[in-house]
Amino acid sequence: VRLAAEYLDTLVPQWMARTGVPGVAVSVVYDGQTIYARGFGVRRVDRPEAVDADTVFQLASMSKSVGATVMAGNMPGAETSCGSGIGWNTPIRMLLPDFALAYPNEADNAGLSLGELYAHRRGLPDHAGDQLEDLGYDRTAVLERLRHVPLKPRGTYAYTNFGLTAAAQAMAQACETDWAALSDRTLYQPLGMTRTSSRFADFSARDNRAWGHVQVGLSYDSYGASPARYAVQDPPRQPDAQSPAGGVSSSVADLAKWMTLVLAQGKWQGRQHLSTHALQAAMTAQPGSNYGYGFNAGPDPHGHASVSHSGAFLMGAHTAFILWPEEKLGITVLTNAQPRGLAEAIALTFGERALGETSSTDWLAAMQANM
């Protein structure tokens, strides 16, 4: 594991040169310890300030996994539970009485659970509500309008930011607060994640933050052909409407603490900080899919049990983490450019070396081929 971590010092700069990505940060945890946390490159391409382990990046959809642990921190058995007795099977209508989807049978709305929304499995089509967010609608307005979206059959997996956001909003309301404040008190403050927030205003106020970058001079069809050139995206992506699904910002140093918590089955400094049962359920794939509650769950390319998630904003963020729970091992990779496969490629290559696998796969080329 330590040799694989040391290899990151060589691998990351080489692959940044191949892609042109301006800034990357990586952290690795193993057996309860942070063994690697380092930044590479610059926070914005037109300035000299370097990325370090404390540089704050927008996480995009990695926020879903972080948010799932906030949910598990407020379910029975958690140290920080708001005492509501809420679980993944709790119907959302018990917490948000006015929330509804376009079911022909009202009993379907009554039975719609938090877990089904976190698992993207109750019929909303792919990315339902995102276009309304793009037009400037806030969270309340988007969630109210989901009831007008034609649904797919129950149990159909389709990835939705606002279905998941509705479940998180319900938990926050049950705990008599807003989602960003609930995340603070449940997770960020107890773990000392002082550079982590679920509010865009906090991210935009950081001195040590990574600016998003967008590709210039090449089309998407040219991905992988040559190093891209990037320009700063200003203003950055503002994701507060879907904060539980895409609005977290953090550093790799802070996320090392989060990975340590998850790999310890929700224990922190000897205490059961999260509900073990709720966390394990979140990291278990639902029938017929490779997704649990906010986590991808399934074997890595070499068959090792893993959980993971990626995140991407076309306006300039690409992130990924992989945890191997049986090996007590995890890696997070944050980048400040629109997706080019770099974050996942670094994580997978590290995992192969750390777990002693032999492979000739160029994961960067493989990831770019699938974009």
Short mmCIF file of C-alpha atoms in Angstrom, two decimals:
data_model
loop_
_atom_site.label_atom_id
_atom_site.label_comp_id
_atom_site.label_asym_id
_atom_site.label_seq_id
_atom_site.Cartn_x
_atom_site.Cartn_y
_atom_site.Cartn_z
CA VAL A 1 0.00 0.00 0.00
CA ARG A 2 2.73 2.46 0.91
CA LEU A 3 4.65 1.75 -2.29
CA ALA A 4 1.47 2.35 -4.27
CA ALA A 5 0.98 5.65 -2.46
CA GLU A 6 4.55 6.69 -3.22
CA TYR A 7 3.97 5.89 -6.89
CA LEU A 8 1.28 8.58 -6.96
CA ASP A 9 4.08 11.16 -6.85
CA THR A 10 5.11 9.95 -10.32
CA LEU A 11 1.76 8.90 -11.78
CA VAL A 12 -0.29 12.02 -11.07
CA PRO A 13 2.05 14.56 -12.73
CA GLN A 14 2.47 12.28 -15.76
CA TRP A 15 -1.27 11.97 -16.28
CA MET A 16 -1.87 15.66 -15.61
CA ALA A 17 0.54 16.31 -18.47
CA ARG A 18 -1.40 13.91 -20.70
CA THR A 19 -4.74 15.57 -20.00
CA GLY A 20 -3.78 19.17 -19.32
CA VAL A 21 -5.80 19.21 -16.08
CA PRO A 22 -4.47 22.15 -14.00
CA GLY A 23 -4.87 20.84 -10.46
CA VAL A 24 -5.27 17.52 -8.61
CA ALA A 25 -5.34 16.50 -4.95
CA VAL A 26 -5.17 12.93 -3.60
CA SER A 27 -5.50 11.32 -0.16
CA VAL A 28 -5.12 7.69 0.89
CA VAL A 29 -6.20 6.06 4.14
CA TYR A 30 -5.16 2.62 5.33
CA ASP A 31 -5.96 0.75 8.51
CA GLY A 32 -7.33 3.82 10.24
CA GLN A 33 -4.52 6.21 9.26
CA THR A 34 -4.03 8.86 6.60
CA ILE A 35 -0.87 7.73 4.84
CA TYR A 36 -0.92 10.13 1.90
CA ALA A 37 -2.38 13.60 1.28
CA ARG A 38 -0.92 15.84 -1.39
CA GLY A 39 -1.80 18.40 -4.02
CA PHE A 40 -0.40 18.85 -7.53
CA GLY A 41 -0.55 21.72 -9.98
CA VAL A 42 -2.37 25.01 -9.51
CA ARG A 43 -5.72 26.17 -8.16
CA ARG A 44 -6.41 28.21 -11.30
CA VAL A 45 -4.52 28.07 -14.54
CA ASP A 46 -3.79 31.80 -14.77
CA ARG A 47 -2.29 32.14 -11.27
CA PRO A 48 0.68 30.49 -9.49
CA GLU A 49 -0.99 29.41 -6.23
CA ALA A 50 -0.40 25.67 -5.76
CA VAL A 51 -2.91 22.99 -4.85
CA ASP A 52 -2.20 21.34 -1.49
CA ALA A 53 -3.95 18.81 0.74
CA ASP A 54 -6.14 21.57 2.24
CA THR A 55 -7.28 23.08 -1.07
CA VAL A 56 -11.07 22.96 -1.27
CA PHE A 57 -12.71 21.50 -4.40
CA GLN A 58 -16.34 21.14 -5.39
CA LEU A 59 -17.20 17.44 -5.06
CA ALA A 60 -20.17 17.30 -7.45
CA SER A 61 -21.86 13.89 -7.14
CA MET A 62 -19.40 12.55 -4.61
CA SER A 63 -21.71 14.61 -2.37
CA LYS A 64 -24.24 11.78 -2.57
CA SER A 65 -22.02 9.40 -0.60
CA VAL A 66 -21.04 12.08 1.90
CA GLY A 67 -24.72 12.91 2.31
CA ALA A 68 -25.63 9.26 2.80
CA THR A 69 -23.37 9.26 5.86
CA VAL A 70 -25.18 12.34 7.16
CA MET A 71 -28.40 10.36 6.78
CA ALA A 72 -26.87 7.38 8.60
CA GLY A 73 -25.78 9.74 11.37
CA ASN A 74 -29.43 10.53 12.10
CA MET A 75 -30.83 7.01 12.11
CA PRO A 76 -31.31 4.69 15.12
CA GLY A 77 -28.01 3.61 16.62
CA ALA A 78 -26.09 6.77 15.68
CA GLU A 79 -24.42 8.93 18.29
CA THR A 80 -25.62 12.13 16.65
CA SER A 81 -29.16 11.04 15.76
CA CYS A 82 -31.74 13.79 16.05
CA GLY A 83 -33.91 11.22 17.85
CA SER A 84 -36.51 10.90 15.14
CA GLY A 85 -36.36 7.13 14.69
CA ILE A 86 -36.12 7.59 10.93
CA GLY A 87 -34.69 4.81 8.75
CA TRP A 88 -34.15 4.14 5.07
CA ASN A 89 -37.62 2.53 4.90
CA THR A 90 -39.39 5.56 6.38
CA PRO A 91 -41.99 6.94 3.93
CA ILE A 92 -41.12 10.42 2.78
CA ARG A 93 -44.73 11.52 3.24
CA MET A 94 -44.30 11.11 7.02
CA LEU A 95 -41.66 13.87 6.88
CA LEU A 96 -42.67 15.93 3.82
CA PRO A 97 -46.48 15.57 3.68
CA ASP A 98 -46.83 17.59 0.47
CA PHE A 99 -44.24 15.69 -1.57
CA ALA A 100 -45.69 13.61 -4.41
CA LEU A 101 -44.79 11.95 -7.68
CA ALA A 102 -47.04 11.23 -10.64
CA TYR A 103 -48.28 7.83 -9.46
CA PRO A 104 -51.81 6.93 -10.61
CA ASN A 105 -52.32 5.19 -7.26
CA GLU A 106 -52.03 7.42 -4.20
CA ALA A 107 -50.88 4.43 -2.15
CA ASP A 108 -47.63 4.51 -4.13
CA ASN A 109 -46.93 8.02 -2.88
CA ALA A 110 -47.76 6.97 0.66
CA GLY A 111 -45.24 4.14 0.47
CA LEU A 112 -42.39 6.02 -1.22
CA SER A 113 -39.38 5.60 1.08
CA LEU A 114 -36.23 7.62 1.69
CA GLY A 115 -34.10 4.66 0.64
CA GLU A 116 -35.86 4.23 -2.69
CA LEU A 117 -35.15 7.85 -3.51
CA TYR A 118 -31.50 7.55 -2.42
CA ALA A 119 -31.19 4.43 -4.60
CA HIS A 120 -32.77 6.11 -7.67
CA ARG A 121 -35.40 3.37 -7.91
CA ARG A 122 -38.91 4.84 -7.81
CA GLY A 123 -39.56 5.72 -11.42
CA LEU A 124 -38.23 9.24 -11.89
CA PRO A 125 -36.47 9.46 -15.27
CA ASP A 126 -32.75 10.15 -15.52
CA HIS A 127 -31.76 13.60 -14.12
CA ALA A 128 -35.37 14.69 -13.62
CA GLY A 129 -35.44 18.30 -12.43
CA ASP A 130 -31.94 19.25 -13.54
CA GLN A 131 -33.18 21.44 -16.38
CA LEU A 132 -35.35 23.41 -13.97
CA GLU A 133 -32.29 24.00 -11.81
CA ASP A 134 -30.43 25.20 -14.92
CA LEU A 135 -33.23 27.71 -15.49
CA GLY A 136 -32.80 29.09 -11.96
CA TYR A 137 -35.51 27.30 -9.97
CA ASP A 138 -34.62 26.76 -6.31
CA ARG A 139 -34.85 23.46 -4.44
CA THR A 140 -38.40 23.97 -3.17
CA ALA A 141 -39.68 24.82 -6.65
CA VAL A 142 -37.97 21.85 -8.31
CA LEU A 143 -39.18 19.34 -5.71
CA GLU A 144 -42.74 20.64 -5.99
CA ARG A 145 -42.67 20.21 -9.77
CA LEU A 146 -41.42 16.60 -9.71
CA ARG A 147 -45.06 15.54 -9.32
CA HIS A 148 -45.61 16.49 -12.97
CA VAL A 149 -42.84 14.30 -14.41
CA PRO A 150 -44.06 11.13 -16.24
CA LEU A 151 -42.67 8.10 -14.41
CA LYS A 152 -40.99 4.90 -15.46
CA PRO A 153 -42.08 1.55 -13.91
CA ARG A 154 -41.52 1.19 -10.17
CA GLY A 155 -38.15 -0.25 -9.31
CA THR A 156 -36.51 1.07 -12.47
CA TYR A 157 -33.06 2.52 -11.78
CA ALA A 158 -32.54 6.03 -13.15
CA TYR A 159 -30.01 8.46 -11.70
CA THR A 160 -31.67 11.60 -10.31
CA ASN A 161 -30.19 14.43 -8.29
CA PHE A 162 -33.51 15.79 -7.10
CA GLY A 163 -35.12 12.51 -6.09
CA LEU A 164 -32.22 11.97 -3.71
CA THR A 165 -32.37 15.62 -2.64
CA ALA A 166 -36.02 15.19 -1.66
CA ALA A 167 -35.08 12.38 0.76
CA ALA A 168 -32.31 14.47 2.32
CA GLN A 169 -34.63 17.47 2.61
CA ALA A 170 -37.12 15.28 4.44
CA MET A 171 -34.50 14.22 6.97
CA ALA A 172 -33.42 17.81 7.56
CA GLN A 173 -36.99 18.92 8.09
CA ALA A 174 -37.60 16.07 10.55
CA CYS A 175 -34.51 17.23 12.45
CA GLU A 176 -35.87 20.80 12.43
CA THR A 177 -33.02 22.35 10.48
CA ASP A 178 -31.76 22.79 6.91
CA TRP A 179 -29.57 20.27 5.10
CA ALA A 180 -26.34 22.26 5.25
CA ALA A 181 -26.70 22.82 9.00
CA LEU A 182 -27.59 19.16 9.56
CA SER A 183 -24.46 18.13 7.65
CA ASP A 184 -22.37 20.49 9.78
CA ARG A 185 -23.58 19.18 13.11
CA THR A 186 -23.79 15.51 12.12
CA LEU A 187 -20.54 15.07 10.23
CA TYR A 188 -18.27 18.02 9.52
CA GLN A 189 -17.96 19.49 13.01
CA PRO A 190 -17.61 16.21 14.96
CA LEU A 191 -14.87 14.97 12.61
CA GLY A 192 -13.05 18.30 12.50
CA MET A 193 -13.71 18.68 8.77
CA THR A 194 -13.18 22.42 9.00
CA ARG A 195 -12.81 22.96 5.25
CA THR A 196 -15.98 21.08 4.30
CA SER A 197 -19.41 22.58 3.68
CA SER A 198 -22.70 21.96 1.93
CA ARG A 199 -23.15 25.68 1.20
CA PHE A 200 -21.87 27.30 -1.97
CA ALA A 201 -21.28 30.57 -0.10
CA ASP A 202 -18.73 28.84 2.12
CA PHE A 203 -16.90 27.41 -0.89
CA SER A 204 -16.81 30.71 -2.75
CA ALA A 205 -15.43 32.49 0.34
CA ARG A 206 -12.43 30.14 0.78
CA ASP A 207 -9.03 31.62 0.07
CA ASN A 208 -7.51 28.20 -0.64
CA ARG A 209 -9.98 26.86 -3.18
CA ALA A 210 -9.71 25.32 -6.62
CA TRP A 211 -11.38 27.14 -9.47
CA GLY A 212 -13.22 25.08 -12.04
CA HIS A 213 -11.83 24.89 -15.55
CA VAL A 214 -13.46 24.20 -18.90
CA GLN A 215 -11.83 22.91 -22.01
CA VAL A 216 -11.03 25.30 -24.85
CA GLY A 217 -9.78 24.57 -28.34
CA LEU A 218 -10.92 20.93 -28.52
CA SER A 219 -14.33 19.34 -28.94
CA TYR A 220 -15.63 16.43 -26.88
CA ASP A 221 -14.99 14.24 -29.92
CA SER A 222 -11.29 14.97 -29.50
CA TYR A 223 -11.03 13.64 -25.92
CA GLY A 224 -7.79 11.83 -25.45
CA ALA A 225 -6.26 13.05 -28.70
CA SER A 226 -3.87 15.49 -27.03
CA PRO A 227 -3.50 17.51 -23.85
CA ALA A 228 -6.39 19.94 -23.58
CA ARG A 229 -6.13 23.63 -22.86
CA TYR A 230 -8.31 24.96 -20.08
CA ALA A 231 -9.81 28.31 -19.14
CA VAL A 232 -11.13 29.34 -15.74
CA GLN A 233 -14.88 28.98 -15.31
CA ASP A 234 -16.06 32.16 -13.60
CA PRO A 235 -18.52 32.18 -11.92
CA PRO A 236 -18.31 28.59 -10.68
CA ARG A 237 -21.16 26.11 -10.70
CA GLN A 238 -23.71 27.05 -8.00
CA PRO A 239 -25.26 23.75 -6.80
CA ASP A 240 -27.20 24.78 -3.66
CA ALA A 241 -30.53 23.63 -5.11
CA GLN A 242 -29.23 20.05 -5.20
CA SER A 243 -26.80 20.38 -2.29
CA PRO A 244 -27.36 16.84 -0.89
CA ALA A 245 -26.66 15.40 -4.35
CA GLY A 246 -23.93 17.69 -5.64
CA GLY A 247 -23.24 20.65 -3.37
CA VAL A 248 -20.49 19.57 -0.98
CA SER A 249 -17.05 21.19 -1.13
CA SER A 250 -14.07 19.72 0.71
CA SER A 251 -10.35 19.01 0.75
CA VAL A 252 -8.58 15.68 0.49
CA ALA A 253 -7.30 16.11 4.05
CA ASP A 254 -10.88 16.42 5.32
CA LEU A 255 -12.11 13.57 3.12
CA ALA A 256 -9.43 11.31 4.58
CA LYS A 257 -11.26 11.68 7.90
CA TRP A 258 -14.54 10.82 6.22
CA MET A 259 -13.05 7.73 4.53
CA THR A 260 -11.63 6.62 7.88
CA LEU A 261 -15.09 6.92 9.47
CA VAL A 262 -16.76 4.89 6.73
CA LEU A 263 -14.09 2.18 6.70
CA ALA A 264 -14.46 1.88 10.50
CA GLN A 265 -18.16 1.08 10.00
CA GLY A 266 -19.23 4.42 11.37
CA LYS A 267 -16.99 4.51 14.43
CA TRP A 268 -15.05 7.65 15.28
CA GLN A 269 -12.59 7.93 18.14
CA GLY A 270 -13.99 4.80 19.74
CA ARG A 271 -17.65 5.83 19.56
CA GLN A 272 -20.40 4.63 17.22
CA HIS A 273 -20.88 7.93 15.43
CA LEU A 274 -23.05 6.59 12.59
CA SER A 275 -25.66 3.85 12.59
CA THR A 276 -23.78 0.71 11.55
CA HIS A 277 -26.95 -0.85 10.18
CA ALA A 278 -27.88 2.25 8.15
CA LEU A 279 -24.34 2.68 6.81
CA GLN A 280 -24.08 -0.98 5.78
CA ALA A 281 -27.43 -0.74 4.01
CA ALA A 282 -26.22 2.36 2.15
CA MET A 283 -23.14 0.47 0.91
CA THR A 284 -25.11 -2.61 -0.22
CA ALA A 285 -26.28 -2.79 -3.83
CA GLN A 286 -30.02 -2.92 -4.33
CA PRO A 287 -31.43 -5.89 -6.29
CA GLY A 288 -30.73 -5.65 -9.99
CA SER A 289 -28.30 -2.75 -9.74
CA ASN A 290 -24.83 -1.79 -8.55
CA TYR A 291 -26.11 1.08 -6.42
CA GLY A 292 -27.02 1.24 -2.74
CA TYR A 293 -28.14 4.42 -0.98
CA GLY A 294 -25.77 7.06 -2.34
CA PHE A 295 -22.91 4.60 -2.99
CA ASN A 296 -21.90 2.49 -5.98
CA ALA A 297 -21.39 -0.99 -4.57
CA GLY A 298 -19.76 -3.96 -6.26
CA PRO A 299 -16.43 -5.55 -7.14
CA ASP A 300 -13.58 -3.54 -8.65
CA PRO A 301 -12.12 -4.75 -11.98
CA HIS A 302 -10.12 -7.44 -10.15
CA GLY A 303 -13.02 -8.72 -8.06
CA HIS A 304 -12.23 -6.95 -4.79
CA ALA A 305 -15.29 -5.77 -2.86
CA SER A 306 -15.52 -2.00 -3.13
CA VAL A 307 -17.76 1.04 -2.79
CA SER A 308 -17.23 4.20 -4.79
CA HIS A 309 -18.68 7.26 -6.42
CA SER A 310 -17.60 9.80 -9.01
CA GLY A 311 -18.63 13.39 -9.47
CA ALA A 312 -18.53 15.77 -12.41
CA PHE A 313 -19.55 19.29 -13.34
CA LEU A 314 -19.13 20.23 -16.98
CA MET A 315 -18.41 23.68 -15.55
CA GLY A 316 -15.16 22.38 -14.10
CA ALA A 317 -15.01 19.59 -11.53
CA HIS A 318 -14.21 15.89 -11.65
CA THR A 319 -13.86 13.76 -8.52
CA ALA A 320 -13.82 10.12 -7.41
CA PHE A 321 -13.25 7.89 -4.42
CA ILE A 322 -12.93 4.14 -4.01
CA LEU A 323 -13.04 2.27 -0.70
CA TRP A 324 -12.02 -1.37 -0.27
CA PRO A 325 -13.66 -2.15 3.10
CA GLU A 326 -12.16 -5.62 3.56
CA GLU A 327 -8.67 -4.16 3.14
CA LYS A 328 -9.45 -1.02 5.25
CA LEU A 329 -8.17 1.00 2.31
CA GLY A 330 -9.45 4.05 0.47
CA ILE A 331 -8.42 6.77 -1.97
CA THR A 332 -9.99 10.11 -2.94
CA VAL A 333 -8.98 12.06 -6.06
CA LEU A 334 -10.19 15.64 -6.68
CA THR A 335 -9.55 17.63 -9.86
CA ASN A 336 -10.46 21.14 -10.99
CA ALA A 337 -11.41 20.52 -14.62
CA GLN A 338 -14.37 19.12 -16.48
CA PRO A 339 -14.26 15.31 -16.66
CA ARG A 340 -11.51 13.64 -18.67
CA GLY A 341 -11.35 10.28 -16.84
CA LEU A 342 -8.39 11.32 -14.71
CA ALA A 343 -9.90 10.94 -11.22
CA GLU A 344 -11.12 7.37 -11.68
CA ALA A 345 -7.98 6.36 -13.58
CA ILE A 346 -5.71 7.45 -10.73
CA ALA A 347 -7.85 5.67 -8.16
CA LEU A 348 -8.02 2.40 -10.11
CA THR A 349 -4.29 2.36 -10.86
CA PHE A 350 -3.50 2.97 -7.20
CA GLY A 351 -5.85 0.17 -6.19
CA GLU A 352 -4.19 -2.34 -8.51
CA ARG A 353 -0.75 -1.61 -7.10
CA ALA A 354 -1.91 -1.47 -3.49
CA LEU A 355 -3.70 -4.81 -3.73
CA GLY A 356 -0.90 -6.54 -5.64
CA GLU A 357 -2.72 -6.98 -8.93
CA THR A 358 -0.89 -7.28 -12.24
CA SER A 359 -2.47 -5.38 -15.11
CA SER A 360 -1.45 -3.84 -18.40
CA THR A 361 -4.53 -1.64 -18.56
CA ASP A 362 -3.92 2.05 -19.17
CA TRP A 363 -6.82 3.22 -17.06
CA LEU A 364 -6.61 6.80 -18.28
CA ALA A 365 -7.06 5.69 -21.89
CA ALA A 366 -9.80 3.27 -20.83
CA MET A 367 -11.73 5.94 -18.94
CA GLN A 368 -11.46 8.42 -21.80
CA ALA A 369 -12.70 5.81 -24.26
CA ASN A 370 -15.92 5.53 -22.25
CA MET A 371 -16.63 9.26 -22.10
#
